[in-house]
Coordinates of C-alpha atoms in Angstrom, one line a residue:
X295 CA -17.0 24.0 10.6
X296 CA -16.0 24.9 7.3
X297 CA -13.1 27.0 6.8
X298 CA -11.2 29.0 3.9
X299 CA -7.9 26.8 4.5
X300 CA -7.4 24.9 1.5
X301 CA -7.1 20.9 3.0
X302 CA -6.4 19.3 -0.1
X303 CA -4.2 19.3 -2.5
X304 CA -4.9 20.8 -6.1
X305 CA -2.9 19.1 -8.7
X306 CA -5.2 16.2 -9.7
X307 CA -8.5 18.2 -9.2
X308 CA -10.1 20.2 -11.9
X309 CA -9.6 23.5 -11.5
X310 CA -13.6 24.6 -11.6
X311 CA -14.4 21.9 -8.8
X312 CA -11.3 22.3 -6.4
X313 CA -13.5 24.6 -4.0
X314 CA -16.6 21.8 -3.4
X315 CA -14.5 19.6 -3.2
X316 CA -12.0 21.0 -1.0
X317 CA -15.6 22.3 1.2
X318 CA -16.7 18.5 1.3
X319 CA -12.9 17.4 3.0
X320 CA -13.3 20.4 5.1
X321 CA -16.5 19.3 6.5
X322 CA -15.1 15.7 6.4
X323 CA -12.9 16.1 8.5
X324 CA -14.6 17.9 10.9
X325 CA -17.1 15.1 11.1
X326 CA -14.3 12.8 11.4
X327 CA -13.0 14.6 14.7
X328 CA -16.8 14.3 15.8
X329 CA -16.7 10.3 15.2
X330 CA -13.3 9.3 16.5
X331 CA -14.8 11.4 19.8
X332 CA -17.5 9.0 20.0
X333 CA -19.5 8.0 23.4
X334 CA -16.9 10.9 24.9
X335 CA -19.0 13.8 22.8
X336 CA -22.6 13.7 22.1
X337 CA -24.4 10.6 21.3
X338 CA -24.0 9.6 17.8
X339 CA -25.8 6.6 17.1
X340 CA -29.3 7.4 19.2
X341 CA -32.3 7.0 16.8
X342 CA -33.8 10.7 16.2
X343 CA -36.3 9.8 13.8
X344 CA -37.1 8.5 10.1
X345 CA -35.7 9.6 6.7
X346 CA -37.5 10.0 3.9
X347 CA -37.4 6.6 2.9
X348 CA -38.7 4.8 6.5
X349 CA -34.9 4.3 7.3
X350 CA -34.3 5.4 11.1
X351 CA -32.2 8.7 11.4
X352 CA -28.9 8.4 14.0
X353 CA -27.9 11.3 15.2
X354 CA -24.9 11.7 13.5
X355 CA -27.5 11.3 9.9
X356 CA -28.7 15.0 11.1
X357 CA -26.0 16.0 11.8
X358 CA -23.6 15.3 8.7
X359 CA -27.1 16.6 6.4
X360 CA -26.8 19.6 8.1
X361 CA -22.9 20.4 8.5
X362 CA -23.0 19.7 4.5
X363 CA -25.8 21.2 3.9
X364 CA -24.3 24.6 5.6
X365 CA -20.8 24.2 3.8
X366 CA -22.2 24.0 0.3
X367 CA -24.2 27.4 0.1
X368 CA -20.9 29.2 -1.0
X369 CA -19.4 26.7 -3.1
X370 CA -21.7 26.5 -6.4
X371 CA -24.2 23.9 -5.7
X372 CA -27.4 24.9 -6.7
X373 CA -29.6 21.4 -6.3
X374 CA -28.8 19.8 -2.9
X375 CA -30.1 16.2 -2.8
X376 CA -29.6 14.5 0.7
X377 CA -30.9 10.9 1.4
X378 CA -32.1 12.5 4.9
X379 CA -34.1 14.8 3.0
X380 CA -37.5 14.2 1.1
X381 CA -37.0 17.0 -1.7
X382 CA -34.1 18.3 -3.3
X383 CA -33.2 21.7 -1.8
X384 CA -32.0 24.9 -3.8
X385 CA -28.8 26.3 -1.4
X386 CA -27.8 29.1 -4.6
X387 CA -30.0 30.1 -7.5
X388 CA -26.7 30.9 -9.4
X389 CA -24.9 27.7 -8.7
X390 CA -23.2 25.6 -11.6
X391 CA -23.0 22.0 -9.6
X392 CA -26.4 19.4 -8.9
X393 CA -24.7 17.3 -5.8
X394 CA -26.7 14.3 -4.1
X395 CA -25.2 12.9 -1.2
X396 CA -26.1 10.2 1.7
X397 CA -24.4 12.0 4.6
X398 CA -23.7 9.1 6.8
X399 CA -23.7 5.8 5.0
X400 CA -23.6 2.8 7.5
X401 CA -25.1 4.8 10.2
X402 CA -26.0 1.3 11.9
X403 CA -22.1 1.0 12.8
X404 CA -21.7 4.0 14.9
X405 CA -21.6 2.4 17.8
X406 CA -19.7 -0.4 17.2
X407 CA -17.0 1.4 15.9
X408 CA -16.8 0.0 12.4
X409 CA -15.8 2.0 9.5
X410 CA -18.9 4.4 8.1
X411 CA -18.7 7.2 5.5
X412 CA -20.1 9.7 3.4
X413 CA -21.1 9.4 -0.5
X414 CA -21.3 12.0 -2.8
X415 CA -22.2 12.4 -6.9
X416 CA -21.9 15.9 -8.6
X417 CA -23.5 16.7 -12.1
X418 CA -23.8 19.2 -14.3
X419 CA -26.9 21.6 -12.4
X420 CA -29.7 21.6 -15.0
X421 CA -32.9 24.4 -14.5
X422 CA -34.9 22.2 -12.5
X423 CA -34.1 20.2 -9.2
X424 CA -35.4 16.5 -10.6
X425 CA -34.2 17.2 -13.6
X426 CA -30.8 17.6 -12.1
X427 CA -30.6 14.2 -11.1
X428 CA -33.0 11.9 -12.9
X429 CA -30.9 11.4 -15.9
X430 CA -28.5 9.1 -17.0
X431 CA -25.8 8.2 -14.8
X432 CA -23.0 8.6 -16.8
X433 CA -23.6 12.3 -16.9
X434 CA -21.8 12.7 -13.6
X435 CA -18.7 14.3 -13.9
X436 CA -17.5 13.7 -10.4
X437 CA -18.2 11.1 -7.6
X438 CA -16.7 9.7 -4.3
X439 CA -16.6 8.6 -1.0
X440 CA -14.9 10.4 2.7
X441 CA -14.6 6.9 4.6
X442 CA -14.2 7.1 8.2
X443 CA -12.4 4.3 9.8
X444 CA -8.4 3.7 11.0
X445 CA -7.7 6.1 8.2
X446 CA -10.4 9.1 7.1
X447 CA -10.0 8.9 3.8
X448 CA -11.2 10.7 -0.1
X449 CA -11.7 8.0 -2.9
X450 CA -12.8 10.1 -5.9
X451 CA -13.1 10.0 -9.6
X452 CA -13.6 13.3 -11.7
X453 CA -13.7 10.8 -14.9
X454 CA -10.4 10.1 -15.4
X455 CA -9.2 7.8 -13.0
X456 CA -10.1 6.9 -9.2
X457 CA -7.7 8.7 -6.4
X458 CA -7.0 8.0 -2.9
X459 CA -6.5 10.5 -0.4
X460 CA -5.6 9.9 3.3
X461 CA -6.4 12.9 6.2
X462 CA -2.8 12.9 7.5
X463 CA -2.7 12.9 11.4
X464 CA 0.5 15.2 11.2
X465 CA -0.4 17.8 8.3
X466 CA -4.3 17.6 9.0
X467 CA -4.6 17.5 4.8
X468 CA -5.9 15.2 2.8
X469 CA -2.8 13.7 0.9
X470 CA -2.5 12.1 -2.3
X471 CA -1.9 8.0 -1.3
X472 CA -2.7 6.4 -4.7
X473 CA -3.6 8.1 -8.2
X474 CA -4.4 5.5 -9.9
X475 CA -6.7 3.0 -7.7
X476 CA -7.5 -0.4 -9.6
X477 CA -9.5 -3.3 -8.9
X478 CA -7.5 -6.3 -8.2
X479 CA -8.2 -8.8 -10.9
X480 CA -8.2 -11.8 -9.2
X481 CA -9.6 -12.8 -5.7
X482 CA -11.4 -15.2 -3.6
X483 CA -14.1 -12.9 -1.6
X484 CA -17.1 -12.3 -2.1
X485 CA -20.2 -9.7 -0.1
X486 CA -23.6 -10.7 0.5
X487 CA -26.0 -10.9 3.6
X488 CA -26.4 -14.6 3.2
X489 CA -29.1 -14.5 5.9
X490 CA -31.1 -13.6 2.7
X491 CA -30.5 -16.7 1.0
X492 CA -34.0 -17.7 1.0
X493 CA -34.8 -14.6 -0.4
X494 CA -32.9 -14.5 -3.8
X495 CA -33.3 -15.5 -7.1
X496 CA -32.1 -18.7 -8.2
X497 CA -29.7 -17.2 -10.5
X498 CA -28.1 -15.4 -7.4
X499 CA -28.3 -18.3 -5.3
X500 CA -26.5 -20.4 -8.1
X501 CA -23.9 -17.8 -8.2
X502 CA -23.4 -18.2 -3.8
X503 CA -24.1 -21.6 -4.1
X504 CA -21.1 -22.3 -6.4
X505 CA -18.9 -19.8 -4.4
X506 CA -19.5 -21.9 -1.1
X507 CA -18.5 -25.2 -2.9
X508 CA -15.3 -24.0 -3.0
X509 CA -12.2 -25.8 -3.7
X510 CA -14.5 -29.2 -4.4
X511 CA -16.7 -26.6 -6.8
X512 CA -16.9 -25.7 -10.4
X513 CA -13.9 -23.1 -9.7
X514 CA -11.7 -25.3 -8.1
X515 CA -11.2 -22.7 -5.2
X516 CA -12.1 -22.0 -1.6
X517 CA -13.9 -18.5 -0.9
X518 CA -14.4 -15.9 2.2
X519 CA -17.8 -14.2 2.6
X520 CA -17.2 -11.2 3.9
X521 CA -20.7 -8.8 5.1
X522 CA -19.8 -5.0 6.9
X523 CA -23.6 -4.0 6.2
X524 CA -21.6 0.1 5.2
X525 CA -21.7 0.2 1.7
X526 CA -18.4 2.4 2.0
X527 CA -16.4 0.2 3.6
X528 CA -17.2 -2.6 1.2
X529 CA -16.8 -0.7 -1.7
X530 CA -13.7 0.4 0.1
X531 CA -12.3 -3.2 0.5
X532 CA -13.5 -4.0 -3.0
X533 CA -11.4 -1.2 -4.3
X534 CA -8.3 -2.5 -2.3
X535 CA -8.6 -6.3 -3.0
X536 CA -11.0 -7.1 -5.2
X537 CA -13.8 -9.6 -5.1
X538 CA -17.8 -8.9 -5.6
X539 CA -20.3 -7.2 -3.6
X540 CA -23.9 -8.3 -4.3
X541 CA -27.1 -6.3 -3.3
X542 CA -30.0 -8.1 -4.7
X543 CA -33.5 -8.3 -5.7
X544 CA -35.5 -10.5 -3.2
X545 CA -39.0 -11.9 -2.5
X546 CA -39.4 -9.4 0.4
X547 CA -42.5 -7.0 0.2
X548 CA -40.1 -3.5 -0.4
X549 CA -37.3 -5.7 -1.5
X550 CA -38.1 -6.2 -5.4
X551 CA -35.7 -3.7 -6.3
X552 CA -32.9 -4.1 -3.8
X553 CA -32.5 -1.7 -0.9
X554 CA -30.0 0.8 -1.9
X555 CA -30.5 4.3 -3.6
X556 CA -29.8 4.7 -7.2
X557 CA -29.0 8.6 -7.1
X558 CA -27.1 8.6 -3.9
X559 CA -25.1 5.0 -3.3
X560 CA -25.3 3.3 -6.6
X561 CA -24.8 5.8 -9.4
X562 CA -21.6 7.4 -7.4
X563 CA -20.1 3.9 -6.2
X564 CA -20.8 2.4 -9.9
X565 CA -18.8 5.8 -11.2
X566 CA -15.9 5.2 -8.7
X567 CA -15.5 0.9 -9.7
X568 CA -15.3 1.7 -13.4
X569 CA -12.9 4.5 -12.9
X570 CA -11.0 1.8 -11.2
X571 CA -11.7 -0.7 -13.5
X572 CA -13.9 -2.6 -12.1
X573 CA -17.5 -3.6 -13.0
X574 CA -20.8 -2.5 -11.7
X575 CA -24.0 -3.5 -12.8
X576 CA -27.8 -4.0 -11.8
X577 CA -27.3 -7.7 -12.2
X578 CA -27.8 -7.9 -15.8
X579 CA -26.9 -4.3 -17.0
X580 CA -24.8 -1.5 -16.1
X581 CA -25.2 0.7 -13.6
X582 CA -23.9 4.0 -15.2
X583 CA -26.3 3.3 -18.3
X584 CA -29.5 3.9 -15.9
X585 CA -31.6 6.7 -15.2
X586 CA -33.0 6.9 -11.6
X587 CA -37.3 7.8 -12.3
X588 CA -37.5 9.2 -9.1
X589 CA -35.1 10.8 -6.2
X590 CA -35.1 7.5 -3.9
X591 CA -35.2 5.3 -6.4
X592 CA -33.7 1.6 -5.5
X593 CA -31.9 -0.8 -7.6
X594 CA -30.1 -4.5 -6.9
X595 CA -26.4 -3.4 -7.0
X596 CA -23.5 -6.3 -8.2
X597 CA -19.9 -4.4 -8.8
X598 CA -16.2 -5.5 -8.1
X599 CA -13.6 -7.6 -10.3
X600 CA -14.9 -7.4 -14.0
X601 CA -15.0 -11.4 -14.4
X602 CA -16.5 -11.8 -11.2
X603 CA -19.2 -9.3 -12.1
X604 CA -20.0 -10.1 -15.6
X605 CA -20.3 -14.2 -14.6
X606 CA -22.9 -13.5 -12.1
X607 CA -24.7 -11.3 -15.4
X608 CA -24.1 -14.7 -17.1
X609 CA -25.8 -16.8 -14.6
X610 CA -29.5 -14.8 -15.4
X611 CA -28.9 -16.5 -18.8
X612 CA -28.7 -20.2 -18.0
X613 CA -31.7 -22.8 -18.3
X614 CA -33.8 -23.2 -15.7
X615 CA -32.4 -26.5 -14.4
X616 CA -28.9 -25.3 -14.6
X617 CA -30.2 -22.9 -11.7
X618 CA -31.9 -25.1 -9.3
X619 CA -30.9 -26.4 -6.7
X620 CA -28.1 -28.9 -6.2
X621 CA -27.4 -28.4 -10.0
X622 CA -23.0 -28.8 -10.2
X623 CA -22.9 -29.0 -14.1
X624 CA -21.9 -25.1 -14.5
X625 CA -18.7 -26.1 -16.5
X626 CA -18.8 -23.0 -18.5
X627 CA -18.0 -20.2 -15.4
X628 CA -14.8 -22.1 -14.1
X629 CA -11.8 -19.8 -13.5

């Protein structure tokens, strides 16, 4: 339930969006009392129904949607457009902000206890609802993620910069853990469901291909896959220790573009890795220079250590041969 207590703090936060985002940690917090409950409240994780997009709705989707949905009428947000939600929704005719938001990513984890979270982008609101969010990407001037796992925590960017904040068990505020979050520029992991394998592009299987090699491999070093299937908690880990996350294209009927939303996973996570210095791209160009043509619009999603990134960009460009498979001549992407 949203309250008038201020649960953040306001030093690093623009003035003009303190109140959403202080509302969004309010209901974040809320939600994270709801999830560390678990099988002892409600039940989170029961299927209720479909989204918009023929994803199946947990409980805890409806829920989040709703508790945000609620919260944000009386802190500026004109345009309100959910994932669980087929059309953007108008919550005040005189609000400055357009915010998209996937309520609860990873909702498949509820019940395994596995970290989950909620993902947020806020633009400028323009006259119309589509028009508030089909536009380029790098018109957001703010973005983040409320992860809920051993820690709840805020990573957020307002353009200058990516900050940390962790709900302290003792305060019950969000505190300021890191202002000044930074991919790690080296490392030796990388996130993809290979059960998909058969499904890629040569280029991407190339890329995997060479990783797995490892240390008898064009880059002369042994890699761990690593897979959580919550988009926050790898971006989450990618923000913490580096590496690569790759959401592809593949063969699939529904697959051709990837699986994950432009205007409410991509744009914001894309916003959040450059802030931090990292890369993010749709495997051959960046994210943030794209413009979503409609509200649950898809797009293959590569971001994490710049070098990592850009090689796999790289790896679209090579002959034919150079991509089949067994091909080991790659010389030119060695560390």
């Amino acid at each position: 339930m949203q309250s008038d207590e201020n649960i953040i703090g306001n030093d690093k936060i623009p003035a003009e969006l303190y109140p959403l985002i202080n509302g969004l940690c309010t209901v974040g917090a809320d939600l994270a009392k709801t999830i560390a409950r678990g099988p002892l409240g409600q039940t989170l994780g029961g299927a209720v129904g479909e989204n918009s997009d023929g994803d199946q709705q947990k409980a805890l989707d409806v829920m989040a949607d709703e508790a945000f949905a609620e919260a944000l009428k009386s802190l500026g947000v004109r345009w309100y457009a959910s994932e669980e939600q087929e059309e953007v929704v108008e919550l005040d005719p005189n609000g400055r902000y357009a915010l998209a938001i996937d309520p609860l990513d990873g909702s498949s984890n509820i019940d395994v206890n596995v970290s989950i979270g909620t993902i947020f982008s806020i633009f400028e609101a323009n006259e119309g609802a589509n028009e508030s969010f089909l536009r380029p990407a790098n018109e957001q001037i703010a973005a983040g993620y409320i992860i809920f796992g051993p820690q709840t925590g805020l990573m957020v960017t307002f353009g200058n910069g990516t900050l940390f904040y962790v709900l302290s068990p003792d305060s019950g505020k969000f505190e300021l853990a890191n202002d000044h979050v930074v991919v790690p520029k080296e490392s030796t992991e990388y996130a993809i469901n290979a059960s998909n394998y058969r499904h890629w592009s040569k280029p991407v299987r190339a890329y995997i291909d060479d990783c797995i090699a490892g240390a008898e491999g064009i880059h002369g070093k042994n890699f761990n896959m690593r897979w959580v299937a919550s988009l926050v908690a790898e971006t989450h880990r990618i923000l913490t220790r580096g590496g690569i996350f790759l959401y592809p294209t593949d063969s699939r009927e529904g697959y051709g573009a990837g699986r994950l939303r432009m205007v409410y996973e991509c744009a914001p996570m894309a916003f959040l890795v450059e802030q931090a210095e990292g890369h993010a791209t749709n495997e051959h160009d960046r994210i943030l220079d794209q413009t979503a043509k409609e509200l649950h619009a898809r797009t293959p999603f590569v971001f994490g250590t710049p070098v990592k990134v850009d090689r796999l960009a790289s790896y679209h460009d090579l002959p034919e041969k150079e991509v089949s498979a067994l091909f080991g001549q790659r010389g030119l992407f060695r560390d």
